[in-house]
Short mmCIF file of C-alpha atoms and ligand atoms in Angstrom, two decimals:
data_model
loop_
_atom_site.label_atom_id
_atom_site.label_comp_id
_atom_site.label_asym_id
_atom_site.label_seq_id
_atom_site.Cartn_x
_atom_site.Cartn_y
_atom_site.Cartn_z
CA UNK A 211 -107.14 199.14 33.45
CA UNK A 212 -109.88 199.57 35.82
CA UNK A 213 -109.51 202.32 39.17
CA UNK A 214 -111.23 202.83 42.21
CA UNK A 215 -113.85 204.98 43.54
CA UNK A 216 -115.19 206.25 47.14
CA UNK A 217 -119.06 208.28 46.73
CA UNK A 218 -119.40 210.46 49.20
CA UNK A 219 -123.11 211.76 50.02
CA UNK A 220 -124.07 214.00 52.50
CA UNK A 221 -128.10 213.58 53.17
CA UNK A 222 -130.35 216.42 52.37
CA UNK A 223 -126.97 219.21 52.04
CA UNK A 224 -128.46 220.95 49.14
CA UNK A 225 -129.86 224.31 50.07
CA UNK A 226 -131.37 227.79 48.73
CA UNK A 227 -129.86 230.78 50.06
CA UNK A 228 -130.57 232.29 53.14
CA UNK A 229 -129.80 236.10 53.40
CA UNK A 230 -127.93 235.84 49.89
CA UNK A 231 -125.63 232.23 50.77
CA UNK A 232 -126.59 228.80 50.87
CA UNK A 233 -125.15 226.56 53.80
CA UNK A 234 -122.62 225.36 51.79
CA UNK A 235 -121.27 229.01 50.65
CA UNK A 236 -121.28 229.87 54.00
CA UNK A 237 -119.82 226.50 55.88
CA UNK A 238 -116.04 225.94 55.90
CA UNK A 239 -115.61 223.81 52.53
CA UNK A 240 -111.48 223.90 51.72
CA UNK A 241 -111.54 220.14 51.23
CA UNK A 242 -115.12 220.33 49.05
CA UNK A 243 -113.33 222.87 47.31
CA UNK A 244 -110.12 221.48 46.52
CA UNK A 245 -112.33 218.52 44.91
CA UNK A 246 -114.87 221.13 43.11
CA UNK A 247 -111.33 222.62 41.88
CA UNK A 248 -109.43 219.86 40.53
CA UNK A 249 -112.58 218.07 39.18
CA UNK A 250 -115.55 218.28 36.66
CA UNK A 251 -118.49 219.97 38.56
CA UNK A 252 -122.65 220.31 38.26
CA UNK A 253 -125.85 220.29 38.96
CA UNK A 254 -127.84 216.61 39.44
CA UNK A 255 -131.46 216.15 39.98
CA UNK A 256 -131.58 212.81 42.26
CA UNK A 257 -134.62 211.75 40.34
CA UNK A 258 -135.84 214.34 37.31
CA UNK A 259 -136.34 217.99 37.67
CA UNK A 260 -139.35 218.83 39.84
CA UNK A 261 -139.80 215.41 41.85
CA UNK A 262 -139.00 215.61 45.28
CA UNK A 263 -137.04 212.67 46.05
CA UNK A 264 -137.49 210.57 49.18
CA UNK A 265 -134.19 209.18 50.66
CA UNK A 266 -134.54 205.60 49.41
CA UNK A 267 -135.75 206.78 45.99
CA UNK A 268 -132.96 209.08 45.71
CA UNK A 269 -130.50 206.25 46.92
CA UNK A 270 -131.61 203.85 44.77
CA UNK A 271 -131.48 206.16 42.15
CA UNK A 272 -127.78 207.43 42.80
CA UNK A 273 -126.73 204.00 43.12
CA UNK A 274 -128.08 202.82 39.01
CA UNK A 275 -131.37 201.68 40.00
CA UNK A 276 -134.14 203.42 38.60
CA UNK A 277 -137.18 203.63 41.75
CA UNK A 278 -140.16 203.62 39.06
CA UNK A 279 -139.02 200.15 38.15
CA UNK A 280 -137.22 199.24 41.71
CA UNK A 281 -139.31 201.11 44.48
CA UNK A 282 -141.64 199.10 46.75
CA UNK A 283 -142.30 200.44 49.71
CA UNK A 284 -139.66 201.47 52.84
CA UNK A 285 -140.13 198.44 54.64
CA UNK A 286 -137.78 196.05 52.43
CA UNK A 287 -134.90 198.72 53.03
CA UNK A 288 -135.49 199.21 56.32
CA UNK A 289 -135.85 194.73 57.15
CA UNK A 290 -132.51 194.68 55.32
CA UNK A 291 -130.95 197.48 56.90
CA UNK A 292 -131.91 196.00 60.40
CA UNK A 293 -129.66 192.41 59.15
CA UNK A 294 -132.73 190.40 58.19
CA UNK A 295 -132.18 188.29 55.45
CA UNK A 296 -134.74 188.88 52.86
CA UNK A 297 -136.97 186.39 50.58
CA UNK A 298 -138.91 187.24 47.21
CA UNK A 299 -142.46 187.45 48.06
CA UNK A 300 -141.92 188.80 51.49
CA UNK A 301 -143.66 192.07 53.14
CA UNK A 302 -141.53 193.94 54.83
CA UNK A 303 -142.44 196.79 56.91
CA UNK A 304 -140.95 199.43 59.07
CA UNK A 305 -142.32 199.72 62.57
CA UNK A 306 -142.66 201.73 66.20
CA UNK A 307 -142.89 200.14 69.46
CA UNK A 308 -145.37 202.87 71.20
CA UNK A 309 -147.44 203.04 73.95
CA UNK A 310 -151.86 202.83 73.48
CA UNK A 311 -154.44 202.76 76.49
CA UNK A 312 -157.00 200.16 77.34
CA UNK A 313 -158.96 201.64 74.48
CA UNK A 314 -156.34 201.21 72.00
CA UNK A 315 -155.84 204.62 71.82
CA UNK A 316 -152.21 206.33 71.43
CA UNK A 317 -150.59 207.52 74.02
CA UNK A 318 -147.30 207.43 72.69
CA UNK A 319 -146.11 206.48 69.12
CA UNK A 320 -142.47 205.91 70.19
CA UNK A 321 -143.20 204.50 73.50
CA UNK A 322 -141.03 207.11 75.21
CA UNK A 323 -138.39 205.85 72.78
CA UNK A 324 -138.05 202.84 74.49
CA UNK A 325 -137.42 199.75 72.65
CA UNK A 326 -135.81 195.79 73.40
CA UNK A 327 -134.57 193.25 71.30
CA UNK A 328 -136.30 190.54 73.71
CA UNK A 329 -139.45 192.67 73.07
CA UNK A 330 -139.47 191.99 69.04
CA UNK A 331 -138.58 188.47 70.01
CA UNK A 332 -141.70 187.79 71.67
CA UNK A 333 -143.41 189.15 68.78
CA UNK A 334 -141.88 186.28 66.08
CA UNK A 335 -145.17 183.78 65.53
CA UNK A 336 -147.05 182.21 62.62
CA UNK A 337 -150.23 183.10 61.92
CA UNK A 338 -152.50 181.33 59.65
CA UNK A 339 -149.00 179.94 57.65
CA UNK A 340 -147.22 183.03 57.52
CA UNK A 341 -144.47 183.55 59.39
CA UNK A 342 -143.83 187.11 61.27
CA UNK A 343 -140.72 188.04 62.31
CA UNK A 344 -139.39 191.36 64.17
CA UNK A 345 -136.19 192.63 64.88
CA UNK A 346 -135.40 195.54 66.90
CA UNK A 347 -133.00 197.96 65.34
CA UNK A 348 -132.92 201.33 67.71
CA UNK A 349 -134.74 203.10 70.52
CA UNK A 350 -138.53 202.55 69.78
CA UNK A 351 -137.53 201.06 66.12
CA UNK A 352 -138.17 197.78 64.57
CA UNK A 353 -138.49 196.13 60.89
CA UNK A 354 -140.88 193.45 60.68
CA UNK A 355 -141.71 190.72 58.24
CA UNK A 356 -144.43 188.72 57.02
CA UNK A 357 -143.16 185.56 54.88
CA UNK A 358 -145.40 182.95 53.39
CA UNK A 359 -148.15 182.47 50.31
CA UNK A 360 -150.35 185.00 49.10
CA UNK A 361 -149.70 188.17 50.47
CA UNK A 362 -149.84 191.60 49.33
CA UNK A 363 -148.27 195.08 50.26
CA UNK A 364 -151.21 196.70 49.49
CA UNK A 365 -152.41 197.20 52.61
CA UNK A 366 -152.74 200.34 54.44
CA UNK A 367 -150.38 201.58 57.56
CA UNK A 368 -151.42 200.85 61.35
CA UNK A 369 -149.76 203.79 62.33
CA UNK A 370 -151.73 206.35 62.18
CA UNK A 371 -148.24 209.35 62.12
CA UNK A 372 -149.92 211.07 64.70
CA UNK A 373 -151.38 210.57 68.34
CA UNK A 374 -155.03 209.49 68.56
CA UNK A 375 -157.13 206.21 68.24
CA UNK A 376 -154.90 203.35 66.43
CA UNK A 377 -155.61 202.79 62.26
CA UNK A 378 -157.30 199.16 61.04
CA UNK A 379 -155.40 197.85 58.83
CA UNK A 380 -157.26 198.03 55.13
CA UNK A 381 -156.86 196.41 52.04
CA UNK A 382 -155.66 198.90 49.55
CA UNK A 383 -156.86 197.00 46.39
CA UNK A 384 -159.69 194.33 45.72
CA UNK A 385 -157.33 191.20 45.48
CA UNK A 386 -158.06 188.13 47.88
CA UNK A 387 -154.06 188.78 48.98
CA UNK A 388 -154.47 192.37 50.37
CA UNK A 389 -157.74 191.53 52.28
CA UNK A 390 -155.84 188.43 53.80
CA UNK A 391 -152.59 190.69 54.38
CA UNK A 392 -154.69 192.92 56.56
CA UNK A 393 -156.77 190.66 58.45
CA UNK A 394 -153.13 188.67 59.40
CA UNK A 395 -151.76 191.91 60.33
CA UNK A 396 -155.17 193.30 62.59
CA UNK A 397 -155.27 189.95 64.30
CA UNK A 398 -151.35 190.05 64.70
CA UNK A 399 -151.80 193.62 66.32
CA UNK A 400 -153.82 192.39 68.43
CA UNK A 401 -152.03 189.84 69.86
CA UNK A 402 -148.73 191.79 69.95
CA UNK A 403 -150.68 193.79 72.51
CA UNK A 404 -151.61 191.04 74.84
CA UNK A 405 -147.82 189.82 74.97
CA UNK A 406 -146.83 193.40 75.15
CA UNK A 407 -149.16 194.75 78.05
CA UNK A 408 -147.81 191.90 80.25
CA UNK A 409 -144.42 192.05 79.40
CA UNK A 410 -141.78 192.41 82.74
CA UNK A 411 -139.63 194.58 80.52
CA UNK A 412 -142.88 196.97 80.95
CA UNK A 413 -143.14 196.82 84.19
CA UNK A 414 -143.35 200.30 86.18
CA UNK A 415 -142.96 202.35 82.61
CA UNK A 416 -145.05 204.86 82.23
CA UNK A 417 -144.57 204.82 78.94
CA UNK A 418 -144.87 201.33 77.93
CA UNK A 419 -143.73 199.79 74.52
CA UNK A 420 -147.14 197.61 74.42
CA UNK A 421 -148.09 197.52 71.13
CA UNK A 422 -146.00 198.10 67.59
CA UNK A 423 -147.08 200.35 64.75
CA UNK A 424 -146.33 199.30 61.40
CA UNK A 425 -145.97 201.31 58.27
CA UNK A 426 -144.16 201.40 54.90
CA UNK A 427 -145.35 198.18 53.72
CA UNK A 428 -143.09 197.19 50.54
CA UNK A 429 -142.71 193.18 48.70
CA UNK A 430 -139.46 192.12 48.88
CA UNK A 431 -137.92 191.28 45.10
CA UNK A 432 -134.23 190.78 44.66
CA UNK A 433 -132.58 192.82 41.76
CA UNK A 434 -130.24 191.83 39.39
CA UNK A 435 -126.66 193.60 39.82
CA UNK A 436 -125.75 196.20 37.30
CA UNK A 437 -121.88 196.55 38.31
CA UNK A 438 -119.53 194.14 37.94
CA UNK A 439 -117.51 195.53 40.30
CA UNK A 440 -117.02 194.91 44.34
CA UNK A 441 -118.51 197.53 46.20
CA UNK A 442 -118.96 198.58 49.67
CA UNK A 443 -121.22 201.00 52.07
CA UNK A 444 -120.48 202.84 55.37
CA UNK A 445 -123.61 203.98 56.73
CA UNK A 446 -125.78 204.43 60.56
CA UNK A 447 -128.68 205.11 59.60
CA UNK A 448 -130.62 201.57 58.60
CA UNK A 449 -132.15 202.60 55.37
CA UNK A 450 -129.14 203.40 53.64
CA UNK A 451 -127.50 199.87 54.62
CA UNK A 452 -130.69 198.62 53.60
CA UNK A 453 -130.61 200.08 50.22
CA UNK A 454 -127.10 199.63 49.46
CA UNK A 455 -127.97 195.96 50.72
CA UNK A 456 -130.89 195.27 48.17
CA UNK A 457 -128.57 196.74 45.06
CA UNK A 458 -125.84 193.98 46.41
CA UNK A 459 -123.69 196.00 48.23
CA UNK A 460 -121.50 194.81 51.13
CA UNK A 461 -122.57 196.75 54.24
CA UNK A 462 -119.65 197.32 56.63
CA UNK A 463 -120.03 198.01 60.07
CA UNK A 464 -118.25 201.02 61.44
CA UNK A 465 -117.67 202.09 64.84
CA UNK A 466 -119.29 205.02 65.93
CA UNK A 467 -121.82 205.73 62.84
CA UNK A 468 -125.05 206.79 64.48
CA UNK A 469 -126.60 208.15 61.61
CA UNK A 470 -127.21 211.42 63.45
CA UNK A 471 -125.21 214.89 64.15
CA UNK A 472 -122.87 213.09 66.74
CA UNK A 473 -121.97 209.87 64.10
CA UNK A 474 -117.87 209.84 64.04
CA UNK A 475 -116.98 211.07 60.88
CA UNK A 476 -113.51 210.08 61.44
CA UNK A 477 -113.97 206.37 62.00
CA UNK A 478 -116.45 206.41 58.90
CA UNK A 479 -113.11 207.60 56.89
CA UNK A 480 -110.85 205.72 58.23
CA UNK A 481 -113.15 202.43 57.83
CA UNK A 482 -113.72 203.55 53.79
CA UNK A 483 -109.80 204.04 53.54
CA UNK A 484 -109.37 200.56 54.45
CA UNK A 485 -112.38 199.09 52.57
CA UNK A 486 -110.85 200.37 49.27
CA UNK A 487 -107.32 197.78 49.98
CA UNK A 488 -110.51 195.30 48.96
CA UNK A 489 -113.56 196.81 47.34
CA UNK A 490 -113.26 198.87 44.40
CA UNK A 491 -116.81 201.37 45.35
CA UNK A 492 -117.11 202.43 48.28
CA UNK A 493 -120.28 204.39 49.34
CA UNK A 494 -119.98 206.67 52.45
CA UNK A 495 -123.38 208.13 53.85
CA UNK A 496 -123.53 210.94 56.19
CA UNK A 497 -127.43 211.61 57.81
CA UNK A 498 -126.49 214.63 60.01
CA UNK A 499 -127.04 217.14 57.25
CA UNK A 500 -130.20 216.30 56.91
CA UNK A 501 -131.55 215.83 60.80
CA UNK A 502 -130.34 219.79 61.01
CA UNK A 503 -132.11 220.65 57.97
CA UNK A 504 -135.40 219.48 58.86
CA UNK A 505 -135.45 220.91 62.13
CA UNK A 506 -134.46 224.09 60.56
CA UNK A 507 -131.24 224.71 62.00
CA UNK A 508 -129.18 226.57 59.87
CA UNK A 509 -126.22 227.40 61.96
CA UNK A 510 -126.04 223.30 62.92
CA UNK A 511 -125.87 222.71 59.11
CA UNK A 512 -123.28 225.03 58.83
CA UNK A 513 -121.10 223.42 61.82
CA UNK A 514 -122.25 219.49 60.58
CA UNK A 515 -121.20 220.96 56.91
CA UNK A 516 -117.67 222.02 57.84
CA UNK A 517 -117.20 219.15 60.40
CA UNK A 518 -117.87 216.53 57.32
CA UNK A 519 -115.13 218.92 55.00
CA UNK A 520 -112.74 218.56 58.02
CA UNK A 521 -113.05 215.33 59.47
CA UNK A 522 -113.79 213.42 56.92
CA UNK A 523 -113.36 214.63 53.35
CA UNK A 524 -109.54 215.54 54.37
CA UNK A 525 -108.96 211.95 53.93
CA UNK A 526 -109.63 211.65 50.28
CA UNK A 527 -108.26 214.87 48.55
CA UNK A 528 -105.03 213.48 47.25
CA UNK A 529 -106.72 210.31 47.13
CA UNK A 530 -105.34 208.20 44.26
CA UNK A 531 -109.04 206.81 43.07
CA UNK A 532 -112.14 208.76 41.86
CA UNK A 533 -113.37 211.11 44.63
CA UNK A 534 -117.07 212.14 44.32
CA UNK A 535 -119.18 214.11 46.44
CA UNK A 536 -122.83 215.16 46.32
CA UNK A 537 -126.03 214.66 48.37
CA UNK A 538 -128.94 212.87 48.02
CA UNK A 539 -131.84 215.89 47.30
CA UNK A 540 -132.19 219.51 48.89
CA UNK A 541 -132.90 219.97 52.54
CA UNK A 542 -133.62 223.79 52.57
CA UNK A 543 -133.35 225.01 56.02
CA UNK A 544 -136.38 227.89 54.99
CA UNK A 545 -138.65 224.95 54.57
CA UNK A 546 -137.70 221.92 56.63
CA UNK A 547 -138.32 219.56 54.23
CA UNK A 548 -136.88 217.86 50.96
CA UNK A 549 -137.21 220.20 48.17
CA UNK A 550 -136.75 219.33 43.96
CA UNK A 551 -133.53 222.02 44.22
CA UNK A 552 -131.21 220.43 42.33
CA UNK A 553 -127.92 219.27 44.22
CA UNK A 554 -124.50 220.25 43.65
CA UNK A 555 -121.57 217.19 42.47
CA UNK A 556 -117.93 217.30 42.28
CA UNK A 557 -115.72 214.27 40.24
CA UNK A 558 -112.04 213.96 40.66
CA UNK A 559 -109.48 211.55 39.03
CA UNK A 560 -107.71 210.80 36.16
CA UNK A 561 -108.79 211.81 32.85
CA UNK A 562 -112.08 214.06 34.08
CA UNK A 563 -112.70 217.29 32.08
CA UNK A 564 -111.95 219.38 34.82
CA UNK A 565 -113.37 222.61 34.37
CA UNK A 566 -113.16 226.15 35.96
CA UNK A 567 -115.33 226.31 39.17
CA UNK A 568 -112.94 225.86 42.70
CA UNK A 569 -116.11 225.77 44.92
CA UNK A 570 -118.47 223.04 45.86
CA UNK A 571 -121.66 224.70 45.95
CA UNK A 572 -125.35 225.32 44.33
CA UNK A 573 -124.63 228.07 42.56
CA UNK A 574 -120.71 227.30 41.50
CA UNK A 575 -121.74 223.91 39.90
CA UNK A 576 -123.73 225.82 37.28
CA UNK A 577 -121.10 226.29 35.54
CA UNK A 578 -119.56 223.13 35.48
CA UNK A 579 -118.53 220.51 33.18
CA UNK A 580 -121.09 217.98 33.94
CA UNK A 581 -124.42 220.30 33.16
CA UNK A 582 -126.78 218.93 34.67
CA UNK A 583 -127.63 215.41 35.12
CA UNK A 584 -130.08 212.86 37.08
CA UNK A 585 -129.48 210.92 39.41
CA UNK A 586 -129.59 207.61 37.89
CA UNK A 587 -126.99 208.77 35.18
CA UNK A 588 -124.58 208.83 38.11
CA UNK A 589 -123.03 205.15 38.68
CA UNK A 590 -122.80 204.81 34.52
CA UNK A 591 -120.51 207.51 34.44
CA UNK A 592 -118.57 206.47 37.42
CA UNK A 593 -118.19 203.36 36.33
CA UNK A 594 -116.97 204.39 32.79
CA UNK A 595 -114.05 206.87 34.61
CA UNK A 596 -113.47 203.47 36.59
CA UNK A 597 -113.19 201.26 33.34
CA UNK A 598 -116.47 199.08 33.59
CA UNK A 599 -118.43 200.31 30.42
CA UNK A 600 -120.47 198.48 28.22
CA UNK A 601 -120.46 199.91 25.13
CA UNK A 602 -123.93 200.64 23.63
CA UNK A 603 -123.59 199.58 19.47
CA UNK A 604 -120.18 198.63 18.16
ZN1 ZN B 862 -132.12 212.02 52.21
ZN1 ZN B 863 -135.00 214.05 55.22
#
């Protein structure tokens, strides 16, 4: 007998209490609640106590894939993410159309947040036998790839992350693949520019997308699947597909999902109701949490906080399959950035200890059933409530 189960995680919810009460103490949580209530609760530390996870890291983590042994870089998640179809061997990075000056230095780095699709498609050449290929995504974003023999992703980023004269690209180690990664990719600049600068799409901006910053450099290497069984994700946000993608997820596309505050929350459950007729996992991300957090908006969180409990986790409270929510690491509002806070989890379904705390919070899930756990103990416990263990001996 094996059951179903829908993973709910909200990015970067986790908080530390501001004027006594974190975000989620404060929020409007009766659906979190009922779930904290009627499940096994506790604390989880995305990757190990201390380390303060990235999103992909933490994803890959949450989803039974341990980053030290699976982490390469951002670009792979973000190429698979944008629909590119990956090979082993490839570098993959993440990129910015932006805007430089005749001296190459930035104006811009998200060119006004302008972007095209028949921008990146001028950009797809071969240099020197490898093959480059760009796809736009959103706004000023793109994922780019460089496919052929002997390259390396250590190289160093041509965005420089902040305004100011545009980076070389360097070698990061002594092999013969970095150096020729780098020269491939300075030359490539280079020419991206002289399509770019001419470009009619350009014309009259005053904030031209004439030149594209990559960064995040990662090799692409599939993975083996852990789980047997069929899973889904419902995500906006590109990494997240991309990461779910690269584990061998199915990534569904949903209606509305923007991967910001205004993403429809009620299209994202009504497209994970349906995907669990077929798949047996279903992953939903939210991102909104997290924008708020790092802009340090705490009454936002609040409102995105009880707009997820309302619009969306209504739909899977008397859900007949495993209901789990958590988030992906601690976004304290305080300090606008991920922090190693442990972050809270909820389980519900048949046969979970359930134990005594009713709320779904940082402080509550102390005292829960589960202790505390990592993140990458997650999926094997999921998947043994779901009936896919492996037993370990005899
Ligand atoms: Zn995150
Ligand atoms: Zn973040």
């Amino acid at each position: 007998m094996s059951s179903k189960a829908v993973l709910i995680v909200c990015d970067g919810m986790g908080d530390r209490p501001v004027r006594g009460k974190t975000p989620l103490q404060i929020a409007e949580t009766q659906n979190m609640d009922s779930i904290s209530k009627e499940g096994i609760n506790g604390l989880m530390d995305p990757i190990s106590p201390g380390i303060v996870p990235g999103s992909d890291t933490s994803h890959l983590s949450l989803l039974g894939y341990d980053p030290h042994q699976y982490y390469r870089g951002r670009g792979p998640f973000e190429a698979l993410g944008a629909g590119m179809e990956l090979e082993r061997g490839d570098v993959a990075f993440r990129a910015n159309f932006a805007t430089v000056d005749d001296n190459m230095n930035i104006i811009d780095r998200r060119a006004g947040r302008f972007g095209h699709e028949e921008l990146a498609k001028v950009l797809n050449m071969n240099i020197e036998g490898v093959d480059i290929l760009v796809r736009h995504t959103v706004e000023h974003r793109c994922a780019l790839v460089f496919r052929g023999k002997g390259l390396s992703d250590k190289i160093s980023d041509v965005d420089p992350h902040e305004e100011g004269k545009i980076r070389k690209c360097i070698p990061l180690d002594n092999s013969e693949e970095a150096k020729r990664t780098a020269e491939i990719m300075n030359k490539y600049i280079g020419m991206c520019h002289d399509i770019l600068r001419d470009h009619p799409l350009n014309e009259g901006r005053k904030l031209p997308a004439n030149i594209i910053l990559p960064r995040g450099a990662g090799m692409y290497k599939d993975v083996e699947r852990r789980f047997r069984f069929r899973s889904a994700c419902i995500a906006g946000a590109a990494l997240y597909k991309g990461v779910a993608k690269f584990v061998g997820m199915d990534v569904l596309d949903v209606e509305g999902t923007t991967g910001r505050f205004d993403t429809n929350l009620i299209s994202k459950k009504r497209a994970a109701l349906k995907a669990l007729e077929k798949y047996d996992f279903v992953f939903i991300h939210v991102k909104g949490t997290d924008n708020v957090s790092h802009d340090g908006d705490l009454e936002k969180k609040i409102e995105m906080i009880s707009r997820i409990d309302r619009e969306l986790m209504d739909g899977f409270v008397d859900l007949d399959s495993y209901v789990i929510i958590t988030a992906d690491h601690s976004t304290p509002v305080s300090i606008r950035r991920h922090s190693s806070d442990p972050v809270p989890i909820a389980i519900k379904g048949e046969g979970v200890r359930i134990d005594d705390v009713s709320s779904f919070d940082e402080l509550s899930a102390v005292r829960g059933g589960l202790g505390r756990i990592r993140g990458i103990d997650l999926m094997p416990i999921i998947a043994d409530f779901m009936g896919y263990y492996e037993m370990y001996g005899v």
